[in-house]
PDB file of C-alpha atoms and ligand atoms in Angstrom:
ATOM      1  CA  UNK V  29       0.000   0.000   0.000  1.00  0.00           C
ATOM      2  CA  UNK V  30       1.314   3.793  -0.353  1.00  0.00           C
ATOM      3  CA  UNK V  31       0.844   6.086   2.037  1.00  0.00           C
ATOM      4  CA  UNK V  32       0.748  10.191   1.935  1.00  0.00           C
ATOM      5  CA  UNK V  33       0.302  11.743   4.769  1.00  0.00           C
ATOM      6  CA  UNK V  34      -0.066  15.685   4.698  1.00  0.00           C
ATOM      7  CA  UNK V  35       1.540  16.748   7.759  1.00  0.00           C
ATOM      8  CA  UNK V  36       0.897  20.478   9.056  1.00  0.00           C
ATOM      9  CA  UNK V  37       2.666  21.837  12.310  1.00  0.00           C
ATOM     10  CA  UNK V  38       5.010  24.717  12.400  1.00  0.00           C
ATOM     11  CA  UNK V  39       7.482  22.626  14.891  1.00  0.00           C
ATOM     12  CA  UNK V  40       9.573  20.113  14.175  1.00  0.00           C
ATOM     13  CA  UNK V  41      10.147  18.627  18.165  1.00  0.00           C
ATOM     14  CA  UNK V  42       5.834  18.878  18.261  1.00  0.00           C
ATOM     15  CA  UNK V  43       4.137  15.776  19.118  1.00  0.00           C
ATOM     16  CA  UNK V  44       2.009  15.895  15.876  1.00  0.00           C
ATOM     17  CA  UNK V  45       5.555  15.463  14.339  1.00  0.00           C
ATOM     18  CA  UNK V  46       5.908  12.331  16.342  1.00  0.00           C
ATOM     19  CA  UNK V  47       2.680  11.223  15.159  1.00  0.00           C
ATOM     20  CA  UNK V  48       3.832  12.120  11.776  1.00  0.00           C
ATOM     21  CA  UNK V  49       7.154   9.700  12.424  1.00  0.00           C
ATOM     22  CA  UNK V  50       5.238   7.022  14.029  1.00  0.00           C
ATOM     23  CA  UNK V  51       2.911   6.406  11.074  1.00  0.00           C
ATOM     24  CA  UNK V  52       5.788   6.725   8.570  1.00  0.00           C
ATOM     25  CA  UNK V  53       8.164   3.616  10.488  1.00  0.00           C
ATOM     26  CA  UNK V  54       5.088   1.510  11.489  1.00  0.00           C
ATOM     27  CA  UNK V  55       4.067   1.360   7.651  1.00  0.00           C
ATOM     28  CA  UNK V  56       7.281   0.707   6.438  1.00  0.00           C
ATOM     29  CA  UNK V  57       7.877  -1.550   8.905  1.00  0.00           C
ATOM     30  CA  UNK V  58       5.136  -3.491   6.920  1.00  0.00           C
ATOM     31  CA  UNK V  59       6.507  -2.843   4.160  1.00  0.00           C
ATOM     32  CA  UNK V  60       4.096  -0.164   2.758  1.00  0.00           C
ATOM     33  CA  UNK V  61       5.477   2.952   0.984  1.00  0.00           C
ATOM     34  CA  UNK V  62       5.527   5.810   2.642  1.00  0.00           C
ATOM     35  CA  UNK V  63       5.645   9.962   1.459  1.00  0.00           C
ATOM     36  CA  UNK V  64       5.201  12.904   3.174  1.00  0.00           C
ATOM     37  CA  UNK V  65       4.134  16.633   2.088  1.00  0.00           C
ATOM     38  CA  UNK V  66       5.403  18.486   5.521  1.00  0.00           C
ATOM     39  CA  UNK V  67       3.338  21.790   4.396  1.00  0.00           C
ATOM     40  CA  UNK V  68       5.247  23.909   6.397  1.00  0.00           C
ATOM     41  CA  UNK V  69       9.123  22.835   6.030  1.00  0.00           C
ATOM     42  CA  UNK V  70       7.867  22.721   1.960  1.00  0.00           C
ATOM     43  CA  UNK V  71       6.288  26.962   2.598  1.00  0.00           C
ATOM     44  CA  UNK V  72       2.933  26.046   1.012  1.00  0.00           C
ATOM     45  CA  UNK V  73       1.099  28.674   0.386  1.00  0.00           C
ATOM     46  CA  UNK V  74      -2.423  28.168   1.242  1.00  0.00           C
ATOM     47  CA  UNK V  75      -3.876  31.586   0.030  1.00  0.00           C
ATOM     48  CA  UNK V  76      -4.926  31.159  -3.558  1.00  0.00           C
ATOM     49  CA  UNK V  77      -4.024  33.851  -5.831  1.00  0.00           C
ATOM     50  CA  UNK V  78      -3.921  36.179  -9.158  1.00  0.00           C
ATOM     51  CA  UNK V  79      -0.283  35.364  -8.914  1.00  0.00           C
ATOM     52  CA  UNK V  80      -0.497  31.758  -8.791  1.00  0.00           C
ATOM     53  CA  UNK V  81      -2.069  32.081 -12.478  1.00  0.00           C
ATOM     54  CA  UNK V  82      -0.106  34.915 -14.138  1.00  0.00           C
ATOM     55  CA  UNK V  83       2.100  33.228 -16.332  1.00  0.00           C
ATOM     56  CA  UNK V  84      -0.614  31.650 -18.364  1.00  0.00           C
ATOM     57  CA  UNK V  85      -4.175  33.738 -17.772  1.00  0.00           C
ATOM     58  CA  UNK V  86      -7.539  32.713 -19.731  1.00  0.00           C
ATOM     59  CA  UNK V  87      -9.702  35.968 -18.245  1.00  0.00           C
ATOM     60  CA  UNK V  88      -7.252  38.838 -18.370  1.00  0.00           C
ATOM     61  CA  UNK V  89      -9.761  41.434 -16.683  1.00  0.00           C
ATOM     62  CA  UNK V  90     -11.010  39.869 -13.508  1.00  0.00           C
ATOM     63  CA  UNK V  91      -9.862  36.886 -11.594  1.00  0.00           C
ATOM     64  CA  UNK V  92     -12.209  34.232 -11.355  1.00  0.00           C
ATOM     65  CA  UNK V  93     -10.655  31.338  -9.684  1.00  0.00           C
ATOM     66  CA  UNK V  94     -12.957  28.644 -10.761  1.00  0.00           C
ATOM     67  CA  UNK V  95     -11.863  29.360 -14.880  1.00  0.00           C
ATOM     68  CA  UNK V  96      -8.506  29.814 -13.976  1.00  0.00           C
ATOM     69  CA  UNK V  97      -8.025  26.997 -12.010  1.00  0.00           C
ATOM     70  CA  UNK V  98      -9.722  24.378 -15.136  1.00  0.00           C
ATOM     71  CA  UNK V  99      -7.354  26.369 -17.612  1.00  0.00           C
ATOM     72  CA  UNK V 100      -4.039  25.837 -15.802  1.00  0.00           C
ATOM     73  CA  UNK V 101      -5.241  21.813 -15.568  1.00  0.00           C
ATOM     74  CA  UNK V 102      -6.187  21.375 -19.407  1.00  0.00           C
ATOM     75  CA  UNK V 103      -2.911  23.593 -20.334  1.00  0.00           C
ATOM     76  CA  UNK V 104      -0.509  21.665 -18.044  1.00  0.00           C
ATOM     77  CA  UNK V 105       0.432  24.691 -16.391  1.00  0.00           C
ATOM     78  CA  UNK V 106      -0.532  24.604 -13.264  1.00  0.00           C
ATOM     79  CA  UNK V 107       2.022  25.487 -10.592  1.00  0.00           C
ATOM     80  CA  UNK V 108       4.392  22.719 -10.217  1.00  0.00           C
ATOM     81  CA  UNK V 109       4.210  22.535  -6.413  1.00  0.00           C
ATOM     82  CA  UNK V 110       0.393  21.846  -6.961  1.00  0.00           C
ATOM     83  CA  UNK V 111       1.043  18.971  -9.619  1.00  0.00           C
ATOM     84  CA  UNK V 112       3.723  17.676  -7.251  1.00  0.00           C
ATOM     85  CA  UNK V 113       0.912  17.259  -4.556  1.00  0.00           C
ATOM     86  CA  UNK V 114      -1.758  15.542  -6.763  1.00  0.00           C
ATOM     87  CA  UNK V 115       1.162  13.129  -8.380  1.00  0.00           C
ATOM     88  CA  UNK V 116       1.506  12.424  -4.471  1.00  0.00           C
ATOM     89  CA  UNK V 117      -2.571  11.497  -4.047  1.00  0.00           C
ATOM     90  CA  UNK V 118      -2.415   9.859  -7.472  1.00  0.00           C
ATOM     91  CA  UNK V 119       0.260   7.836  -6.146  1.00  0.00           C
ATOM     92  CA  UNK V 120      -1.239   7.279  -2.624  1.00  0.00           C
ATOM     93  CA  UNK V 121      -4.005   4.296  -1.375  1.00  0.00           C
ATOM     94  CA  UNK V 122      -4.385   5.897   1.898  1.00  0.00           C
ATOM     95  CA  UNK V 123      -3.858   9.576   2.471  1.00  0.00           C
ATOM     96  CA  UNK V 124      -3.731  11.042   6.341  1.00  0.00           C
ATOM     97  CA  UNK V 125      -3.787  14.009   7.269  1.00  0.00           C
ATOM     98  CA  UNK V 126      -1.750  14.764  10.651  1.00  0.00           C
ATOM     99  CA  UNK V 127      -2.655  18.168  12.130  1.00  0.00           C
ATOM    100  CA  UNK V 128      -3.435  20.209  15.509  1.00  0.00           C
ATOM    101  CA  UNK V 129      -6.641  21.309  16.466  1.00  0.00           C
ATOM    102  CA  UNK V 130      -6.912  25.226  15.975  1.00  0.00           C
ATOM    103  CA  UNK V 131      -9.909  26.996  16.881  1.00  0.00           C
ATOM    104  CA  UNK V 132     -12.048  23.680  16.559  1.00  0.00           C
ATOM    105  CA  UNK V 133     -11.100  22.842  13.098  1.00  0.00           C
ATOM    106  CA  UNK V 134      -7.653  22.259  10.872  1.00  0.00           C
ATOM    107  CA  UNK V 135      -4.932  25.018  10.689  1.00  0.00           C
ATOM    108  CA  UNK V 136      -5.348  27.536   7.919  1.00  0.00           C
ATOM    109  CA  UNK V 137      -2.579  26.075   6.272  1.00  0.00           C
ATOM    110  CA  UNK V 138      -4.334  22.718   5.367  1.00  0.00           C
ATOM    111  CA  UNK V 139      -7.910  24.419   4.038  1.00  0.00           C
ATOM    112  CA  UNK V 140      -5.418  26.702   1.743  1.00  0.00           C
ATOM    113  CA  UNK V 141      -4.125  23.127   0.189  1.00  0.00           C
ATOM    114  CA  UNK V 142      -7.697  22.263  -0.236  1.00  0.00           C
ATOM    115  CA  UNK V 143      -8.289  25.657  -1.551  1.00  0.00           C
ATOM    116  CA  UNK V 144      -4.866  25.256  -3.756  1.00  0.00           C
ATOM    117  CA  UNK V 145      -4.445  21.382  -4.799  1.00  0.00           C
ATOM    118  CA  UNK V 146      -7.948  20.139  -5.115  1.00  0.00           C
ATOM    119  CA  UNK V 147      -8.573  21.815  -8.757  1.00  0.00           C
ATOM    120  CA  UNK V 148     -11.457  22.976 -10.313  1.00  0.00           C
ATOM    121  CA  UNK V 149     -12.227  21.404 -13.685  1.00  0.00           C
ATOM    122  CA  UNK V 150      -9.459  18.679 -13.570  1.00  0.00           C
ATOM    123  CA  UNK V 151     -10.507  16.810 -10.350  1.00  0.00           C
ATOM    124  CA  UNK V 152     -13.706  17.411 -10.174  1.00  0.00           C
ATOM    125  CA  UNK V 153     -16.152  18.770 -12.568  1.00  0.00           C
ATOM    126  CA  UNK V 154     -20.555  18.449 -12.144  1.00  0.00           C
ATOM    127  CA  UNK V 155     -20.192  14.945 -13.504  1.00  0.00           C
ATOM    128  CA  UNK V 156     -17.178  14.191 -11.297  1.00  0.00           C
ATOM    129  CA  UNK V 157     -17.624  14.046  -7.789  1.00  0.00           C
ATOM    130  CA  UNK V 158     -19.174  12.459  -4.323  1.00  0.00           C
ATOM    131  CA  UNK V 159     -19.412   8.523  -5.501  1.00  0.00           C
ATOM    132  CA  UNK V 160     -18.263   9.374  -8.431  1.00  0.00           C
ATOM    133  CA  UNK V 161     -15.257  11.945  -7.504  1.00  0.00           C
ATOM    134  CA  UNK V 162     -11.862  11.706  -9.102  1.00  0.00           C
ATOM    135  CA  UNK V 163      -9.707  10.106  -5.698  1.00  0.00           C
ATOM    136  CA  UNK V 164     -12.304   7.330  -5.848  1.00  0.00           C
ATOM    137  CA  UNK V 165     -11.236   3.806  -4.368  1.00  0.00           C
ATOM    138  CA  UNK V 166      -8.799   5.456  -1.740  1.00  0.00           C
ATOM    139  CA  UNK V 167      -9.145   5.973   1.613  1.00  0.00           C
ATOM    140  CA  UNK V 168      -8.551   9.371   3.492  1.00  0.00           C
ATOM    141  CA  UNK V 169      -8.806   9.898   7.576  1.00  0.00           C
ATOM    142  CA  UNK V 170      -7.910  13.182   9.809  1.00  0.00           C
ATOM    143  CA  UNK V 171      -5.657  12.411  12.322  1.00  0.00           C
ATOM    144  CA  UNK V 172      -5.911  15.320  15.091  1.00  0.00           C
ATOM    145  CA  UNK V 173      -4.415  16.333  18.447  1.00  0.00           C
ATOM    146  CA  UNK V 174      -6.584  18.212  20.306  1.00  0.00           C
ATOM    147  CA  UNK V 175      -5.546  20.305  23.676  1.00  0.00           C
ATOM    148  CA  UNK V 176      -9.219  19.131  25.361  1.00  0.00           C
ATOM    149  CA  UNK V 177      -9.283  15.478  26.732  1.00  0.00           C
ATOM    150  CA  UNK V 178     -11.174  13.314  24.154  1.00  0.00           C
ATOM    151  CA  UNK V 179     -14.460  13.229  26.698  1.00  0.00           C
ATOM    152  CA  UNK V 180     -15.078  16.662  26.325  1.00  0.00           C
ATOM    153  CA  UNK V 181     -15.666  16.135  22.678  1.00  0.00           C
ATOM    154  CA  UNK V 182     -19.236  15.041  23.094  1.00  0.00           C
ATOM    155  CA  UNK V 183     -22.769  16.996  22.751  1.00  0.00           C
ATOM    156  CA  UNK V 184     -22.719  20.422  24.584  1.00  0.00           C
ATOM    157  CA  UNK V 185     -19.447  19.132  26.294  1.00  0.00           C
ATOM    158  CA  UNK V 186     -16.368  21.692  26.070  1.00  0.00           C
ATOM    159  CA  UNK V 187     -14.599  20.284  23.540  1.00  0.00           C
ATOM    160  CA  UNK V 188     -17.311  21.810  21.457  1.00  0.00           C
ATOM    161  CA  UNK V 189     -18.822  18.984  19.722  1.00  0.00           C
ATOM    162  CA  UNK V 190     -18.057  15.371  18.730  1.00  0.00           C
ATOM    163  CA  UNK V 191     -14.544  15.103  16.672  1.00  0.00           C
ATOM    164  CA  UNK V 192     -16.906  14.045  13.490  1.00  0.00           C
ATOM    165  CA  UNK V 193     -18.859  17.042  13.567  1.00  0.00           C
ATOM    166  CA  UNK V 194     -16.154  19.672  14.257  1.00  0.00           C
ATOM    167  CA  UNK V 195     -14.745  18.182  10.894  1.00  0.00           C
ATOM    168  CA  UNK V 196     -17.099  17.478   9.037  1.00  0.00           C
ATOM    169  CA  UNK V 197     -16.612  19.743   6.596  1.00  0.00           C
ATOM    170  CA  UNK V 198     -13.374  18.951   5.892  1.00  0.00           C
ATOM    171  CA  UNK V 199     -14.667  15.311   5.639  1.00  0.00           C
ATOM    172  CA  UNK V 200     -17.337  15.948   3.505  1.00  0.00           C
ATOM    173  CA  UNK V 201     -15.369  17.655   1.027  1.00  0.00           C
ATOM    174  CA  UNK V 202     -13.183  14.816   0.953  1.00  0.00           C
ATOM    175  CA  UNK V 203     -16.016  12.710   0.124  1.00  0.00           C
ATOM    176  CA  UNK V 204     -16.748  15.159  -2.785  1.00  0.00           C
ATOM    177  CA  UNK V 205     -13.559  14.374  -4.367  1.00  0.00           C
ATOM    178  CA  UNK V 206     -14.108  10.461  -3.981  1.00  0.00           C
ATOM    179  CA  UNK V 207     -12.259   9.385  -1.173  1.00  0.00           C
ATOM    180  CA  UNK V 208     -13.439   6.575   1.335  1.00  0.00           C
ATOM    181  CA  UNK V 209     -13.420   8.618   4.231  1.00  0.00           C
ATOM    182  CA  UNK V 210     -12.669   7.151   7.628  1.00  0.00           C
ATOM    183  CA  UNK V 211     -13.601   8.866  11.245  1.00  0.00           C
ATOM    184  CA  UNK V 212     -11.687  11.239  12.486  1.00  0.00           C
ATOM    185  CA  UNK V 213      -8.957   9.584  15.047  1.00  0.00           C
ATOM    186  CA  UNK V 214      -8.702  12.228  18.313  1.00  0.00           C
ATOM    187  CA  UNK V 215      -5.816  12.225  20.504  1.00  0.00           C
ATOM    188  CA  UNK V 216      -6.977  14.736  23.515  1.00  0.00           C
ATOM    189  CA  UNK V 217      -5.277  16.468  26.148  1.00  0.00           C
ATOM    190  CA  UNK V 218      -1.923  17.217  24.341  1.00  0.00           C
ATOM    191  CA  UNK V 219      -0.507  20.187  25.362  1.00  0.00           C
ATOM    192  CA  UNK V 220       2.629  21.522  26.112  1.00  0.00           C
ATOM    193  CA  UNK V 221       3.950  20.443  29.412  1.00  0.00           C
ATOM    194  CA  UNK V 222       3.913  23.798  30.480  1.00  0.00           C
ATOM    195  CA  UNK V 223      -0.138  24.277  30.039  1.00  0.00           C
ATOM    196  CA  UNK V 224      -1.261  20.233  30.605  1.00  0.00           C
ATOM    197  CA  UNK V 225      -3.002  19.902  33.874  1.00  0.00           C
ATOM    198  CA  UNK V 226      -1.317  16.281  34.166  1.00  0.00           C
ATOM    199  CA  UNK V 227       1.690  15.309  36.758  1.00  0.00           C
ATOM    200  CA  UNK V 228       4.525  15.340  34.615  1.00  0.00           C
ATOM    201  CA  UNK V 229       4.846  11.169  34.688  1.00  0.00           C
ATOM    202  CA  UNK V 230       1.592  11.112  34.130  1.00  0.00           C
ATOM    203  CA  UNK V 231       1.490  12.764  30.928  1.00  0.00           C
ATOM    204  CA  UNK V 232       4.481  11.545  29.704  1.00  0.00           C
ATOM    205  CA  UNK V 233       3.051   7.850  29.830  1.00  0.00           C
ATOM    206  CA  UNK V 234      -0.314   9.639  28.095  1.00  0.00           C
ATOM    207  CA  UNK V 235       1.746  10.714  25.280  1.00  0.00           C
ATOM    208  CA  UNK V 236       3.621   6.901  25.179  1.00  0.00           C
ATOM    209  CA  UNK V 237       0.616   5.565  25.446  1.00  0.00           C
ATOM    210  CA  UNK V 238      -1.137   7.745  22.788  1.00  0.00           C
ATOM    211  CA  UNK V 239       1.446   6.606  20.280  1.00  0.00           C
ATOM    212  CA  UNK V 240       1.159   3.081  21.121  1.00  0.00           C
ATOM    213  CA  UNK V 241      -2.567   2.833  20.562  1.00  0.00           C
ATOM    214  CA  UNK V 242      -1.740   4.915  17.420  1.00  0.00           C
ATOM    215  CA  UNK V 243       0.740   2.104  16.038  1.00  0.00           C
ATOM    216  CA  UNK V 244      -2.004  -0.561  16.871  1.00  0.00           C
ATOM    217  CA  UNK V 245      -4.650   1.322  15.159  1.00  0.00           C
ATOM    218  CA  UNK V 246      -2.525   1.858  11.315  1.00  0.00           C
ATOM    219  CA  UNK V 247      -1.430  -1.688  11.898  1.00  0.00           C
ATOM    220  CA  UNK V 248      -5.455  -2.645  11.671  1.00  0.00           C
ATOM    221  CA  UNK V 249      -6.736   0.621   9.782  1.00  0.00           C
ATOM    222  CA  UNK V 250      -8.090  -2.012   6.637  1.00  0.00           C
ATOM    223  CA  UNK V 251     -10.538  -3.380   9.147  1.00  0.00           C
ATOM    224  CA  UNK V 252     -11.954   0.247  10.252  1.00  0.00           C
ATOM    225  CA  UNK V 253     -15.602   0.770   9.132  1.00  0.00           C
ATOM    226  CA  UNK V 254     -15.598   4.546   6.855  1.00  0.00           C
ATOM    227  CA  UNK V 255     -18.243   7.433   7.953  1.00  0.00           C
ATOM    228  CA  UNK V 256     -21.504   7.242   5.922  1.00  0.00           C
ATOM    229  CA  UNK V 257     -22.211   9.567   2.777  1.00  0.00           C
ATOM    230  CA  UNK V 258     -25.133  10.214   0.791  1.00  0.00           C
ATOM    231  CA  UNK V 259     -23.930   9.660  -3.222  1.00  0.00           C
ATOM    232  CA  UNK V 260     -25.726  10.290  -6.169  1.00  0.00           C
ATOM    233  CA  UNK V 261     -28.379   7.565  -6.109  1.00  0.00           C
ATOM    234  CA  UNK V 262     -29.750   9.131  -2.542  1.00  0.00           C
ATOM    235  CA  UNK V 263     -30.194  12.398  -4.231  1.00  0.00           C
ATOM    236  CA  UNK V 264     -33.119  13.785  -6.320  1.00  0.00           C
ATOM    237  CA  UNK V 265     -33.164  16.217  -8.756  1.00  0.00           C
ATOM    238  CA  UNK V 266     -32.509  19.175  -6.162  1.00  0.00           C
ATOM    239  CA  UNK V 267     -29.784  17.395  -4.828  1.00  0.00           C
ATOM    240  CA  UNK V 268     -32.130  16.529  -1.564  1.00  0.00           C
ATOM    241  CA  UNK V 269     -32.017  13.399  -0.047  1.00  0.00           C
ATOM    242  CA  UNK V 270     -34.754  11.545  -1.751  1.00  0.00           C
ATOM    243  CA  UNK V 271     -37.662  10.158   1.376  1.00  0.00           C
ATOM    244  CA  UNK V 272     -37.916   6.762   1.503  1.00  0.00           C
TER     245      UNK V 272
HETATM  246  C1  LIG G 304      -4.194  28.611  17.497  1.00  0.00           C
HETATM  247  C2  LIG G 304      -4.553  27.463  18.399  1.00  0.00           C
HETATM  248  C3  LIG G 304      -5.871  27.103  18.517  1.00  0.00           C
HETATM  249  C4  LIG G 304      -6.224  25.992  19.297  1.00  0.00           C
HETATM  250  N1  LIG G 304      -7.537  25.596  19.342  1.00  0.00           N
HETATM  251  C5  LIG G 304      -7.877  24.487  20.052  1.00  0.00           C
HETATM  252  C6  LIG G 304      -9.231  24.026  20.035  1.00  0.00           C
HETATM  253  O1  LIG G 304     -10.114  24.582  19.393  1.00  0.00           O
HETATM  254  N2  LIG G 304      -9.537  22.927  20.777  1.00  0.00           N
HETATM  255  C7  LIG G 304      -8.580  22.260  21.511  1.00  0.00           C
HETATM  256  O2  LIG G 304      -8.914  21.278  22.161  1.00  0.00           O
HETATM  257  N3  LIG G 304      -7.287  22.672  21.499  1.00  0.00           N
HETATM  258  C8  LIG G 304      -6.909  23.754  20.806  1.00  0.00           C
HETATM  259  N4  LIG G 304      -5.601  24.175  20.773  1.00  0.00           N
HETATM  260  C9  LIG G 304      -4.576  23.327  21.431  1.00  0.00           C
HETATM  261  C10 LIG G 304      -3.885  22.444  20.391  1.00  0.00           C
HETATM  262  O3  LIG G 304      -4.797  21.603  19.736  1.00  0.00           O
HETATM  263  C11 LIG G 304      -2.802  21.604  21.062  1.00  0.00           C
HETATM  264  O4  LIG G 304      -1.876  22.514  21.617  1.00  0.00           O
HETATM  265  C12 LIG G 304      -2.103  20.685  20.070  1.00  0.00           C
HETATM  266  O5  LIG G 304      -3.010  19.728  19.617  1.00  0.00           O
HETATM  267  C13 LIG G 304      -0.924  20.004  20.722  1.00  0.00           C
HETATM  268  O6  LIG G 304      -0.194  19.280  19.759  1.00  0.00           O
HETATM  269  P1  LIG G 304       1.341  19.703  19.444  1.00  0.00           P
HETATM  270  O7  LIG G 304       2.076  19.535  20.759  1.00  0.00           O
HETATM  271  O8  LIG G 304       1.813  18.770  18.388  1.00  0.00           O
HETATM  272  O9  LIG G 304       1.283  21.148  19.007  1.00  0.00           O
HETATM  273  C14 LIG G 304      -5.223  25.276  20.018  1.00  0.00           C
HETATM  274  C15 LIG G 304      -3.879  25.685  19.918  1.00  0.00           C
HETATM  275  C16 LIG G 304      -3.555  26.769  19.123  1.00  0.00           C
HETATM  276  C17 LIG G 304      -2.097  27.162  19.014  1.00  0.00           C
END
């Protein structure tokens, strides 16, 4: 199997980085292939742009992102560190995404990829997408740390909502391009030791722990039962869900 996993933290020493590690050697260790697009060591820019588009404009007066976007796709000339990423998810059978929780969703770093690498007109047009979406027959799952211990992320509790519904949106849209999407896996209460509430044993066997359970869980992730998505067939004309 390959494996991409879109890693986003500013820090290098971070325990999202160890996450990051810990995927990478228990795969190969089973002799899958592992890459890695480390957004920020790589300086992705995840504001799209006029810029991004300059060298080879369709609509000269105003920028509409959509047109430019299908252009760059059907003229090759898109900008090379966006084809590098979507070689990467060509490549890939399972893609993970290893990020902190910021302000109850993913960094600003990782929508501006979305924003950026999932292009308009090339993978995905009306035709294209949901059941039938480009990435189709691979798997994709969020993999977050979140400051909050993993009980708080329940209905009213403080964590602000279940995991699943904090991301959903980022889930769904993976859906829209075709990917098998698993459930979000949550690892709660990391923090830094100066802000976690824990005795300092105690959290560093949480974090041991944590990475242990995470090793178990990639070594089994084939068995793990993906989140459920309406597809074309559930839809009627409006796009609604059709009533049984
Ligand atoms: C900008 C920012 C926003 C954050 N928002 C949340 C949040 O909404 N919910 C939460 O539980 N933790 C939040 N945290 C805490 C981080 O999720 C936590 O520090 C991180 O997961 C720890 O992993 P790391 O050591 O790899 O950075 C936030 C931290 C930062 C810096």
């Amino acid at each position: 199997m390959n494996v991409l996993i879109v890693y986003c933290h500013p820090e290098p020493t971070s325990f999202n980085s160890t996450l990051k590690d810990t995927a990478k050697e228990t795969f190969e260790a089973d002799g899958h292939c592992v890459e890695i697009s480390d957004l920020y060591a790589q300086g992705f820019d995840p504001v799209e742009k006029e810029e991004h588009y300059s060298h080879n404009r369709i609509e000269k007066d105003r920028f509409d992102l959509l047109s430019e976007q299908r252009n760059a796709y059907m003229t090759d000339s898109l900008p090379k560190e966006i084809k590098k990423e979507i070689q990467k998810i060509e490549w890939c059978d399972l893609l993970i995404f290893q990020f902190p929780l910021w302000w109850h969703q993913q960094p600003a770093i990782l929508k501006g990829w979305f924003d950026r690498v999932f292009v308009s007109g090339g993978l995905y047009t009306s035709t294209m997408r949901y059941d039938k979406g480009y990435f189709k027959g691979k798997k994709a799952i969020c993999s977050v740390t979140s400051g909050a211990p993993v009980t708080t992320f329940t209905k009213n509790g403080r964590g602000g909502e279940s995991i699943e519904v904090l991301l959903r949106s980022m889930n769904f849209s993976l859906h829209y391009m075709g990917f098998t999407v698993l459930p979000p896996y949550l690892f709660g209460e990391i923090q830094n030791k100066d802000y976690t509430y824990m005795q300092p044993d105690d959290f560093t066997s949480h974090l041991k722990e944590s990475i242990n359970k995470w090793e178990d869980y990639l070594q089994n992730i084939h068995q793990v039962e993906p989140l459920s998505f309406c597809g074309w067939n559930d839809w009627d004309n409006n796009g609604m869900e059709r009533k049984v």
